[in-house]
Amino acid sequence: MMNIGEFARLGGITTRMLRHYDALGLLVPAHVDPHSARRSYDLAQLSTLNRLLALKGLGFRLDEIGPLLAEGVDPAELHGMLRLREAELERQVRHQRHTLDRVRARLRLIEQETQMPVETKHLEPITLAALSADSPDASRQQTGAVVQTLFDQVIDRMEAAGADRTTPIARYHPHPTTTPHPTKTTATGSQSNADGAGDPAVRVVAGYALSGEPVPGLDSYTLPATEVAAVLHRGPMNTISVAYQELARWAESTGRAPTTFSWREYYLEAPGDDQSDWIVEVQLEL
């Protein structure tokens, strides 16, 4: 038996909330002193408290939780419900993060109306549901055609699987393998280097942020954490070379050799076929 303060500490909530649950009949103390009215709890009641908090986290109202606790919540069933809720929250976080990136991009566009400033920042690792292919050379004409084909195939397969599409990214890295590459997990679960056979000029990876299970027909690519230099491009993709040139000049001015780097394109706003209002962040991995 333990007092209310000790029980609250173990349960990770406040004593005020325990009194509230007691008043509602959701978690009644094991013992209440008739003279001092001090509440005491059994250690075994932590199981009920954990279920109560889990159901609350799933979005159930307190008046709905009482009957569920009274009926008894099967741990396996609760675990499944929590996993579904976790996946939904992760989806919401991805969408909110992408929305935040778009808002920040708009602010940067306002600030750079007369110039194209280079921003350096750190990117966390990200796993994509993606496909990859080789481009015979690094020209925009060649790589642009490859990335468009890849995205068309990725979208078709994600739609067929009912998978959520957030955070579209394309990555370009040179051959031979003189730079780090993303980890690729194939549909069979094996891992390999992202490069294929032969020695083409550029390997292109295109896909969307992956959450949960792999998407049938798509590979899982983990892009490593890295520092990047980035500029924003607004408008059709056939003019995006301006952004690449700006980053190349910046790299040269800081003593780097841009031909040895990998590049990413983060499509912040790319609605429909009309590219006039597209916003793409071009990122040079450092």
PDB file of C-alpha atoms in Angstrom:
ATOM      1  CA  MET A   1       0.000   0.000   0.000  1.00  0.00           C
ATOM      2  CA  MET A   2       1.287   3.475  -0.836  1.00  0.00           C
ATOM      3  CA  ASN A   3       0.070   7.020  -0.350  1.00  0.00           C
ATOM      4  CA  ILE A   4      -1.377   9.108  -3.157  1.00  0.00           C
ATOM      5  CA  GLY A   5       1.852  11.022  -3.770  1.00  0.00           C
ATOM      6  CA  GLU A   6       3.928   7.884  -4.261  1.00  0.00           C
ATOM      7  CA  PHE A   7       1.277   6.339  -6.507  1.00  0.00           C
ATOM      8  CA  ALA A   8       1.050   9.528  -8.597  1.00  0.00           C
ATOM      9  CA  ARG A   9       4.821   9.571  -9.041  1.00  0.00           C
ATOM     10  CA  LEU A  10       4.890   5.969 -10.244  1.00  0.00           C
ATOM     11  CA  GLY A  11       1.981   6.596 -12.583  1.00  0.00           C
ATOM     12  CA  GLY A  12       3.483   9.757 -14.034  1.00  0.00           C
ATOM     13  CA  ILE A  13       0.490  11.972 -13.247  1.00  0.00           C
ATOM     14  CA  THR A  14      -0.492  14.515 -10.590  1.00  0.00           C
ATOM     15  CA  THR A  15      -2.307  13.855  -7.330  1.00  0.00           C
ATOM     16  CA  ARG A  16      -4.987  16.266  -8.524  1.00  0.00           C
ATOM     17  CA  MET A  17      -5.740  13.985 -11.496  1.00  0.00           C
ATOM     18  CA  LEU A  18      -5.911  10.952  -9.180  1.00  0.00           C
ATOM     19  CA  ARG A  19      -8.475  12.732  -7.028  1.00  0.00           C
ATOM     20  CA  HIS A  20     -10.402  13.600 -10.185  1.00  0.00           C
ATOM     21  CA  TYR A  21     -10.407   9.965 -11.339  1.00  0.00           C
ATOM     22  CA  ASP A  22     -11.539   8.944  -7.857  1.00  0.00           C
ATOM     23  CA  ALA A  23     -14.431  11.419  -7.948  1.00  0.00           C
ATOM     24  CA  LEU A  24     -15.537   9.988 -11.299  1.00  0.00           C
ATOM     25  CA  GLY A  25     -15.277   6.425 -10.053  1.00  0.00           C
ATOM     26  CA  LEU A  26     -12.614   5.530 -12.615  1.00  0.00           C
ATOM     27  CA  LEU A  27      -9.850   4.704 -10.140  1.00  0.00           C
ATOM     28  CA  VAL A  28     -10.985   4.432  -6.542  1.00  0.00           C
ATOM     29  CA  PRO A  29      -8.251   4.177  -3.873  1.00  0.00           C
ATOM     30  CA  ALA A  30      -7.754   0.779  -2.289  1.00  0.00           C
ATOM     31  CA  HIS A  31      -8.191   2.407   1.094  1.00  0.00           C
ATOM     32  CA  VAL A  32      -9.341   5.760   2.470  1.00  0.00           C
ATOM     33  CA  ASP A  33      -8.563   6.562   6.101  1.00  0.00           C
ATOM     34  CA  PRO A  34     -11.911   7.345   7.794  1.00  0.00           C
ATOM     35  CA  HIS A  35     -10.339   9.944  10.048  1.00  0.00           C
ATOM     36  CA  SER A  36      -7.854  11.789   7.803  1.00  0.00           C
ATOM     37  CA  ALA A  37      -9.459  10.952   4.420  1.00  0.00           C
ATOM     38  CA  ARG A  38      -5.995  10.108   3.128  1.00  0.00           C
ATOM     39  CA  ARG A  39      -6.038   7.897   0.067  1.00  0.00           C
ATOM     40  CA  SER A  40      -3.871   4.797  -0.304  1.00  0.00           C
ATOM     41  CA  TYR A  41      -3.345   2.653  -3.393  1.00  0.00           C
ATOM     42  CA  ASP A  42      -2.171  -0.869  -4.142  1.00  0.00           C
ATOM     43  CA  LEU A  43       0.713  -1.337  -6.542  1.00  0.00           C
ATOM     44  CA  ALA A  44      -1.559  -3.597  -8.624  1.00  0.00           C
ATOM     45  CA  GLN A  45      -3.759  -0.562  -9.395  1.00  0.00           C
ATOM     46  CA  LEU A  46      -1.032   0.792 -11.667  1.00  0.00           C
ATOM     47  CA  SER A  47      -2.345  -1.641 -14.270  1.00  0.00           C
ATOM     48  CA  THR A  48      -5.750   0.075 -14.199  1.00  0.00           C
ATOM     49  CA  LEU A  49      -4.126   3.507 -14.295  1.00  0.00           C
ATOM     50  CA  ASN A  50      -1.991   2.554 -17.295  1.00  0.00           C
ATOM     51  CA  ARG A  51      -5.067   1.353 -19.179  1.00  0.00           C
ATOM     52  CA  LEU A  52      -6.991   4.471 -18.247  1.00  0.00           C
ATOM     53  CA  LEU A  53      -4.228   6.749 -19.541  1.00  0.00           C
ATOM     54  CA  ALA A  54      -3.786   4.649 -22.685  1.00  0.00           C
ATOM     55  CA  LEU A  55      -7.501   4.876 -23.509  1.00  0.00           C
ATOM     56  CA  LYS A  56      -7.433   8.604 -22.816  1.00  0.00           C
ATOM     57  CA  GLY A  57      -4.472   8.942 -25.182  1.00  0.00           C
ATOM     58  CA  LEU A  58      -6.474   7.117 -27.838  1.00  0.00           C
ATOM     59  CA  GLY A  59      -9.084   9.862 -27.681  1.00  0.00           C
ATOM     60  CA  PHE A  60     -11.763   8.212 -25.545  1.00  0.00           C
ATOM     61  CA  ARG A  61     -13.757  10.528 -23.270  1.00  0.00           C
ATOM     62  CA  LEU A  62     -13.626   9.862 -19.538  1.00  0.00           C
ATOM     63  CA  ASP A  63     -17.296   8.873 -19.501  1.00  0.00           C
ATOM     64  CA  GLU A  64     -16.467   6.250 -22.157  1.00  0.00           C
ATOM     65  CA  ILE A  65     -13.429   4.931 -20.326  1.00  0.00           C
ATOM     66  CA  GLY A  66     -15.348   3.816 -17.221  1.00  0.00           C
ATOM     67  CA  PRO A  67     -17.397   1.091 -18.964  1.00  0.00           C
ATOM     68  CA  LEU A  68     -14.323  -0.070 -20.900  1.00  0.00           C
ATOM     69  CA  LEU A  69     -12.346  -0.487 -17.684  1.00  0.00           C
ATOM     70  CA  ALA A  70     -15.272  -2.245 -16.045  1.00  0.00           C
ATOM     71  CA  GLU A  71     -15.516  -4.708 -18.938  1.00  0.00           C
ATOM     72  CA  GLY A  72     -11.776  -5.290 -18.895  1.00  0.00           C
ATOM     73  CA  VAL A  73      -9.477  -4.256 -21.718  1.00  0.00           C
ATOM     74  CA  ASP A  74      -7.518  -7.084 -23.288  1.00  0.00           C
ATOM     75  CA  PRO A  75      -3.799  -6.125 -23.420  1.00  0.00           C
ATOM     76  CA  ALA A  76      -3.420  -7.394 -26.999  1.00  0.00           C
ATOM     77  CA  GLU A  77      -6.456  -5.403 -28.129  1.00  0.00           C
ATOM     78  CA  LEU A  78      -5.220  -2.282 -26.364  1.00  0.00           C
ATOM     79  CA  HIS A  79      -1.771  -2.737 -27.887  1.00  0.00           C
ATOM     80  CA  GLY A  80      -3.300  -2.904 -31.357  1.00  0.00           C
ATOM     81  CA  MET A  81      -5.348   0.229 -30.712  1.00  0.00           C
ATOM     82  CA  LEU A  82      -2.290   2.086 -29.473  1.00  0.00           C
ATOM     83  CA  ARG A  83      -0.271   1.056 -32.522  1.00  0.00           C
ATOM     84  CA  LEU A  84      -2.992   2.395 -34.816  1.00  0.00           C
ATOM     85  CA  ARG A  85      -3.110   5.642 -32.828  1.00  0.00           C
ATOM     86  CA  GLU A  86       0.688   5.893 -32.973  1.00  0.00           C
ATOM     87  CA  ALA A  87       0.630   5.532 -36.753  1.00  0.00           C
ATOM     88  CA  GLU A  88      -2.072   8.192 -37.053  1.00  0.00           C
ATOM     89  CA  LEU A  89      -0.146  10.630 -34.842  1.00  0.00           C
ATOM     90  CA  GLU A  90       3.025  10.025 -36.855  1.00  0.00           C
ATOM     91  CA  ARG A  91       1.090  10.771 -40.035  1.00  0.00           C
ATOM     92  CA  GLN A  92      -0.208  14.018 -38.513  1.00  0.00           C
ATOM     93  CA  VAL A  93       3.296  15.019 -37.406  1.00  0.00           C
ATOM     94  CA  ARG A  94       4.679  14.411 -40.917  1.00  0.00           C
ATOM     95  CA  HIS A  95       1.942  16.523 -42.466  1.00  0.00           C
ATOM     96  CA  GLN A  96       2.432  19.310 -39.918  1.00  0.00           C
ATOM     97  CA  ARG A  97       6.198  19.251 -40.426  1.00  0.00           C
ATOM     98  CA  HIS A  98       5.733  19.487 -44.182  1.00  0.00           C
ATOM     99  CA  THR A  99       3.276  22.383 -43.706  1.00  0.00           C
ATOM    100  CA  LEU A 100       5.797  24.133 -41.450  1.00  0.00           C
ATOM    101  CA  ASP A 101       8.510  23.662 -44.078  1.00  0.00           C
ATOM    102  CA  ARG A 102       6.206  25.228 -46.683  1.00  0.00           C
ATOM    103  CA  VAL A 103       5.463  28.229 -44.450  1.00  0.00           C
ATOM    104  CA  ARG A 104       9.160  28.750 -43.793  1.00  0.00           C
ATOM    105  CA  ALA A 105       9.838  28.474 -47.510  1.00  0.00           C
ATOM    106  CA  ARG A 106       7.282  31.194 -48.235  1.00  0.00           C
ATOM    107  CA  LEU A 107       8.927  33.465 -45.676  1.00  0.00           C
ATOM    108  CA  ARG A 108      12.325  32.837 -47.252  1.00  0.00           C
ATOM    109  CA  LEU A 109      10.912  33.640 -50.685  1.00  0.00           C
ATOM    110  CA  ILE A 110       9.684  36.978 -49.362  1.00  0.00           C
ATOM    111  CA  GLU A 111      13.105  37.673 -47.872  1.00  0.00           C
ATOM    112  CA  GLN A 112      14.971  36.725 -51.062  1.00  0.00           C
ATOM    113  CA  GLU A 113      12.877  38.682 -53.557  1.00  0.00           C
ATOM    114  CA  THR A 114      15.986  40.524 -54.675  1.00  0.00           C
ATOM    115  CA  GLN A 115      18.537  37.758 -54.147  1.00  0.00           C
ATOM    116  CA  MET A 116      18.902  34.000 -53.609  1.00  0.00           C
ATOM    117  CA  PRO A 117      20.545  33.452 -50.213  1.00  0.00           C
ATOM    118  CA  VAL A 118      22.144  30.140 -49.300  1.00  0.00           C
ATOM    119  CA  GLU A 119      21.023  28.573 -46.029  1.00  0.00           C
ATOM    120  CA  THR A 120      23.020  25.885 -44.234  1.00  0.00           C
ATOM    121  CA  LYS A 121      21.256  23.475 -41.903  1.00  0.00           C
ATOM    122  CA  HIS A 122      21.274  19.957 -40.473  1.00  0.00           C
ATOM    123  CA  LEU A 123      18.939  17.262 -41.811  1.00  0.00           C
ATOM    124  CA  GLU A 124      17.958  14.247 -39.727  1.00  0.00           C
ATOM    125  CA  PRO A 125      17.899  10.770 -41.313  1.00  0.00           C
ATOM    126  CA  ILE A 126      14.769  10.043 -43.310  1.00  0.00           C
ATOM    127  CA  THR A 127      13.510   6.804 -44.825  1.00  0.00           C
ATOM    128  CA  LEU A 128      11.722   6.968 -48.156  1.00  0.00           C
ATOM    129  CA  ALA A 129       9.344   4.600 -49.891  1.00  0.00           C
ATOM    130  CA  ALA A 130      11.084   4.962 -53.216  1.00  0.00           C
ATOM    131  CA  LEU A 131      12.400   3.683 -56.499  1.00  0.00           C
ATOM    132  CA  SER A 132      15.770   4.329 -58.100  1.00  0.00           C
ATOM    133  CA  ALA A 133      17.259   4.348 -61.571  1.00  0.00           C
ATOM    134  CA  ASP A 134      20.434   5.421 -63.351  1.00  0.00           C
ATOM    135  CA  SER A 135      20.719   8.516 -65.514  1.00  0.00           C
ATOM    136  CA  PRO A 136      23.267   8.345 -68.354  1.00  0.00           C
ATOM    137  CA  ASP A 137      24.505  11.834 -67.547  1.00  0.00           C
ATOM    138  CA  ALA A 138      23.955  14.625 -65.031  1.00  0.00           C
ATOM    139  CA  SER A 139      22.118  17.011 -67.371  1.00  0.00           C
ATOM    140  CA  ARG A 140      18.749  18.301 -66.270  1.00  0.00           C
ATOM    141  CA  GLN A 141      17.201  16.934 -69.438  1.00  0.00           C
ATOM    142  CA  GLN A 142      18.271  13.392 -68.563  1.00  0.00           C
ATOM    143  CA  THR A 143      17.840  13.440 -64.771  1.00  0.00           C
ATOM    144  CA  GLY A 144      14.543  15.311 -65.011  1.00  0.00           C
ATOM    145  CA  ALA A 145      13.065  12.613 -67.248  1.00  0.00           C
ATOM    146  CA  VAL A 146      14.301   9.872 -64.917  1.00  0.00           C
ATOM    147  CA  VAL A 147      12.936  11.474 -61.735  1.00  0.00           C
ATOM    148  CA  GLN A 148       9.549  12.156 -63.336  1.00  0.00           C
ATOM    149  CA  THR A 149       9.228   8.524 -64.398  1.00  0.00           C
ATOM    150  CA  LEU A 150      10.224   7.343 -60.935  1.00  0.00           C
ATOM    151  CA  PHE A 151       7.718   9.587 -59.171  1.00  0.00           C
ATOM    152  CA  ASP A 152       4.922   8.465 -61.513  1.00  0.00           C
ATOM    153  CA  GLN A 153       5.641   4.834 -60.625  1.00  0.00           C
ATOM    154  CA  VAL A 154       5.990   5.558 -56.898  1.00  0.00           C
ATOM    155  CA  ILE A 155       2.681   7.440 -56.802  1.00  0.00           C
ATOM    156  CA  ASP A 156       0.862   4.632 -58.622  1.00  0.00           C
ATOM    157  CA  ARG A 157       2.140   2.020 -56.190  1.00  0.00           C
ATOM    158  CA  MET A 158       1.456   4.119 -53.087  1.00  0.00           C
ATOM    159  CA  GLU A 159      -2.080   4.850 -54.250  1.00  0.00           C
ATOM    160  CA  ALA A 160      -2.665   1.147 -54.927  1.00  0.00           C
ATOM    161  CA  ALA A 161      -1.482   0.366 -51.390  1.00  0.00           C
ATOM    162  CA  GLY A 162      -3.458   3.232 -49.829  1.00  0.00           C
ATOM    163  CA  ALA A 163      -0.209   4.629 -48.396  1.00  0.00           C
ATOM    164  CA  ASP A 164       0.112   8.190 -47.156  1.00  0.00           C
ATOM    165  CA  ARG A 165       2.230  10.491 -49.322  1.00  0.00           C
ATOM    166  CA  THR A 166       4.148  13.210 -47.497  1.00  0.00           C
ATOM    167  CA  THR A 167       7.555  14.834 -47.990  1.00  0.00           C
ATOM    168  CA  PRO A 168       8.495  14.105 -51.619  1.00  0.00           C
ATOM    169  CA  ILE A 169      12.273  14.015 -52.082  1.00  0.00           C
ATOM    170  CA  ALA A 170      14.589  13.194 -54.968  1.00  0.00           C
ATOM    171  CA  ARG A 171      18.281  12.502 -54.427  1.00  0.00           C
ATOM    172  CA  TYR A 172      21.036  12.528 -57.034  1.00  0.00           C
ATOM    173  CA  HIS A 173      24.477  11.139 -56.348  1.00  0.00           C
ATOM    174  CA  PRO A 174      27.397  10.513 -58.674  1.00  0.00           C
ATOM    175  CA  HIS A 175      29.091   7.335 -59.843  1.00  0.00           C
ATOM    176  CA  PRO A 176      31.535   5.785 -59.151  1.00  0.00           C
ATOM    177  CA  THR A 177      30.768   5.379 -55.438  1.00  0.00           C
ATOM    178  CA  THR A 178      33.041   8.039 -54.030  1.00  0.00           C
ATOM    179  CA  THR A 179      30.395   9.445 -51.661  1.00  0.00           C
ATOM    180  CA  PRO A 180      28.223   7.875 -48.934  1.00  0.00           C
ATOM    181  CA  HIS A 181      25.008   6.310 -50.172  1.00  0.00           C
ATOM    182  CA  PRO A 182      21.637   5.719 -48.579  1.00  0.00           C
ATOM    183  CA  THR A 183      20.859   2.339 -47.128  1.00  0.00           C
ATOM    184  CA  LYS A 184      18.434   0.455 -49.343  1.00  0.00           C
ATOM    185  CA  THR A 185      16.106  -2.189 -47.953  1.00  0.00           C
ATOM    186  CA  THR A 186      14.463  -4.148 -50.721  1.00  0.00           C
ATOM    187  CA  ALA A 187      11.027  -5.692 -50.655  1.00  0.00           C
ATOM    188  CA  THR A 188      12.631  -8.988 -49.577  1.00  0.00           C
ATOM    189  CA  GLY A 189      14.136  -7.313 -46.509  1.00  0.00           C
ATOM    190  CA  SER A 190      17.759  -7.487 -47.602  1.00  0.00           C
ATOM    191  CA  GLN A 191      20.008  -4.444 -47.499  1.00  0.00           C
ATOM    192  CA  SER A 192      22.352  -3.343 -50.207  1.00  0.00           C
ATOM    193  CA  ASN A 193      24.212  -0.349 -51.521  1.00  0.00           C
ATOM    194  CA  ALA A 194      21.918   1.906 -53.527  1.00  0.00           C
ATOM    195  CA  ASP A 195      24.133   1.572 -56.596  1.00  0.00           C
ATOM    196  CA  GLY A 196      23.465  -0.922 -59.323  1.00  0.00           C
ATOM    197  CA  ALA A 197      25.712  -2.453 -61.910  1.00  0.00           C
ATOM    198  CA  GLY A 198      27.637  -0.485 -64.476  1.00  0.00           C
ATOM    199  CA  ASP A 199      29.021   2.985 -64.149  1.00  0.00           C
ATOM    200  CA  PRO A 200      26.394   5.587 -65.180  1.00  0.00           C
ATOM    201  CA  ALA A 201      26.861   9.242 -64.330  1.00  0.00           C
ATOM    202  CA  VAL A 202      24.098   9.654 -61.732  1.00  0.00           C
ATOM    203  CA  ARG A 203      21.948   7.433 -59.550  1.00  0.00           C
ATOM    204  CA  VAL A 204      18.486   8.947 -58.962  1.00  0.00           C
ATOM    205  CA  VAL A 205      16.266   8.049 -55.997  1.00  0.00           C
ATOM    206  CA  ALA A 206      12.701   9.402 -55.772  1.00  0.00           C
ATOM    207  CA  GLY A 207      10.057   8.795 -53.148  1.00  0.00           C
ATOM    208  CA  TYR A 208       8.041   9.889 -50.130  1.00  0.00           C
ATOM    209  CA  ALA A 209       8.676   9.703 -46.391  1.00  0.00           C
ATOM    210  CA  LEU A 210       7.936   6.184 -45.203  1.00  0.00           C
ATOM    211  CA  SER A 211       5.974   5.444 -42.055  1.00  0.00           C
ATOM    212  CA  GLY A 212       5.094   2.027 -40.776  1.00  0.00           C
ATOM    213  CA  GLU A 213       5.406  -1.004 -42.974  1.00  0.00           C
ATOM    214  CA  PRO A 214       7.141  -0.944 -46.385  1.00  0.00           C
ATOM    215  CA  VAL A 215       4.959  -0.237 -49.398  1.00  0.00           C
ATOM    216  CA  PRO A 216       4.538  -3.218 -51.738  1.00  0.00           C
ATOM    217  CA  GLY A 217       6.586  -2.760 -54.892  1.00  0.00           C
ATOM    218  CA  LEU A 218       8.737   0.006 -53.414  1.00  0.00           C
ATOM    219  CA  ASP A 219      12.123  -0.062 -51.717  1.00  0.00           C
ATOM    220  CA  SER A 220      12.997   1.596 -48.417  1.00  0.00           C
ATOM    221  CA  TYR A 221      15.883   4.086 -48.690  1.00  0.00           C
ATOM    222  CA  THR A 222      17.315   5.665 -45.579  1.00  0.00           C
ATOM    223  CA  LEU A 223      18.947   8.952 -46.458  1.00  0.00           C
ATOM    224  CA  PRO A 224      21.650   9.663 -43.871  1.00  0.00           C
ATOM    225  CA  ALA A 225      21.794  12.614 -41.538  1.00  0.00           C
ATOM    226  CA  THR A 226      23.809  15.381 -43.132  1.00  0.00           C
ATOM    227  CA  GLU A 227      24.552  19.065 -43.282  1.00  0.00           C
ATOM    228  CA  VAL A 228      23.262  20.786 -46.409  1.00  0.00           C
ATOM    229  CA  ALA A 229      23.476  24.114 -48.149  1.00  0.00           C
ATOM    230  CA  ALA A 230      20.076  24.987 -49.570  1.00  0.00           C
ATOM    231  CA  VAL A 231      18.362  27.531 -51.778  1.00  0.00           C
ATOM    232  CA  LEU A 232      14.725  27.855 -52.788  1.00  0.00           C
ATOM    233  CA  HIS A 233      13.564  27.696 -56.383  1.00  0.00           C
ATOM    234  CA  ARG A 234      10.139  28.919 -57.422  1.00  0.00           C
ATOM    235  CA  GLY A 235       8.827  28.178 -60.879  1.00  0.00           C
ATOM    236  CA  PRO A 236       9.110  25.469 -63.545  1.00  0.00           C
ATOM    237  CA  MET A 237      11.699  22.768 -63.229  1.00  0.00           C
ATOM    238  CA  ASN A 238      13.328  23.704 -66.526  1.00  0.00           C
ATOM    239  CA  THR A 239      14.701  26.831 -64.794  1.00  0.00           C
ATOM    240  CA  ILE A 240      15.915  25.119 -61.610  1.00  0.00           C
ATOM    241  CA  SER A 241      19.509  25.197 -62.882  1.00  0.00           C
ATOM    242  CA  VAL A 242      19.680  28.749 -61.489  1.00  0.00           C
ATOM    243  CA  ALA A 243      19.454  27.321 -57.976  1.00  0.00           C
ATOM    244  CA  TYR A 244      22.068  24.663 -58.729  1.00  0.00           C
ATOM    245  CA  GLN A 245      24.428  27.288 -60.115  1.00  0.00           C
ATOM    246  CA  GLU A 246      24.005  29.446 -57.026  1.00  0.00           C
ATOM    247  CA  LEU A 247      24.910  26.499 -54.797  1.00  0.00           C
ATOM    248  CA  ALA A 248      27.861  25.587 -56.997  1.00  0.00           C
ATOM    249  CA  ARG A 249      29.210  29.146 -56.739  1.00  0.00           C
ATOM    250  CA  TRP A 250      28.692  29.071 -52.972  1.00  0.00           C
ATOM    251  CA  ALA A 251      30.502  25.729 -52.711  1.00  0.00           C
ATOM    252  CA  GLU A 252      33.439  27.044 -54.711  1.00  0.00           C
ATOM    253  CA  SER A 253      33.624  30.208 -52.604  1.00  0.00           C
ATOM    254  CA  THR A 254      33.853  28.088 -49.449  1.00  0.00           C
ATOM    255  CA  GLY A 255      36.585  25.835 -50.817  1.00  0.00           C
ATOM    256  CA  ARG A 256      34.428  22.860 -51.771  1.00  0.00           C
ATOM    257  CA  ALA A 257      34.334  20.908 -55.018  1.00  0.00           C
ATOM    258  CA  PRO A 258      30.639  20.638 -55.965  1.00  0.00           C
ATOM    259  CA  THR A 259      31.164  17.904 -58.560  1.00  0.00           C
ATOM    260  CA  THR A 260      31.853  15.416 -55.767  1.00  0.00           C
ATOM    261  CA  PHE A 261      28.633  16.126 -53.870  1.00  0.00           C
ATOM    262  CA  SER A 262      25.211  14.574 -53.766  1.00  0.00           C
ATOM    263  CA  TRP A 263      22.123  16.711 -54.259  1.00  0.00           C
ATOM    264  CA  ARG A 264      18.542  16.581 -53.033  1.00  0.00           C
ATOM    265  CA  GLU A 265      15.348  18.215 -54.228  1.00  0.00           C
ATOM    266  CA  TYR A 266      12.662  18.662 -51.572  1.00  0.00           C
ATOM    267  CA  TYR A 267       9.346  19.429 -53.250  1.00  0.00           C
ATOM    268  CA  LEU A 268       7.593  21.794 -50.843  1.00  0.00           C
ATOM    269  CA  GLU A 269       4.772  22.765 -53.196  1.00  0.00           C
ATOM    270  CA  ALA A 270       4.329  20.841 -56.422  1.00  0.00           C
ATOM    271  CA  PRO A 271       0.598  20.687 -57.182  1.00  0.00           C
ATOM    272  CA  GLY A 272      -0.501  19.426 -60.582  1.00  0.00           C
ATOM    273  CA  ASP A 273       1.167  19.804 -63.941  1.00  0.00           C
ATOM    274  CA  ASP A 274       1.372  23.612 -63.903  1.00  0.00           C
ATOM    275  CA  GLN A 275       4.853  24.219 -62.518  1.00  0.00           C
ATOM    276  CA  SER A 276       4.701  28.005 -62.498  1.00  0.00           C
ATOM    277  CA  ASP A 277       4.102  28.112 -58.728  1.00  0.00           C
ATOM    278  CA  TRP A 278       6.143  25.091 -57.710  1.00  0.00           C
ATOM    279  CA  ILE A 279       8.489  25.613 -54.771  1.00  0.00           C
ATOM    280  CA  VAL A 280      11.458  23.273 -54.530  1.00  0.00           C
ATOM    281  CA  GLU A 281      14.326  23.445 -52.073  1.00  0.00           C
ATOM    282  CA  VAL A 282      17.586  22.380 -53.743  1.00  0.00           C
ATOM    283  CA  GLN A 283      19.984  20.939 -51.184  1.00  0.00           C
ATOM    284  CA  LEU A 284      23.706  20.322 -51.602  1.00  0.00           C
ATOM    285  CA  GLU A 285      24.966  17.676 -49.180  1.00  0.00           C
ATOM    286  CA  LEU A 286      28.112  18.807 -47.406  1.00  0.00           C
TER     287      LEU A 286
END
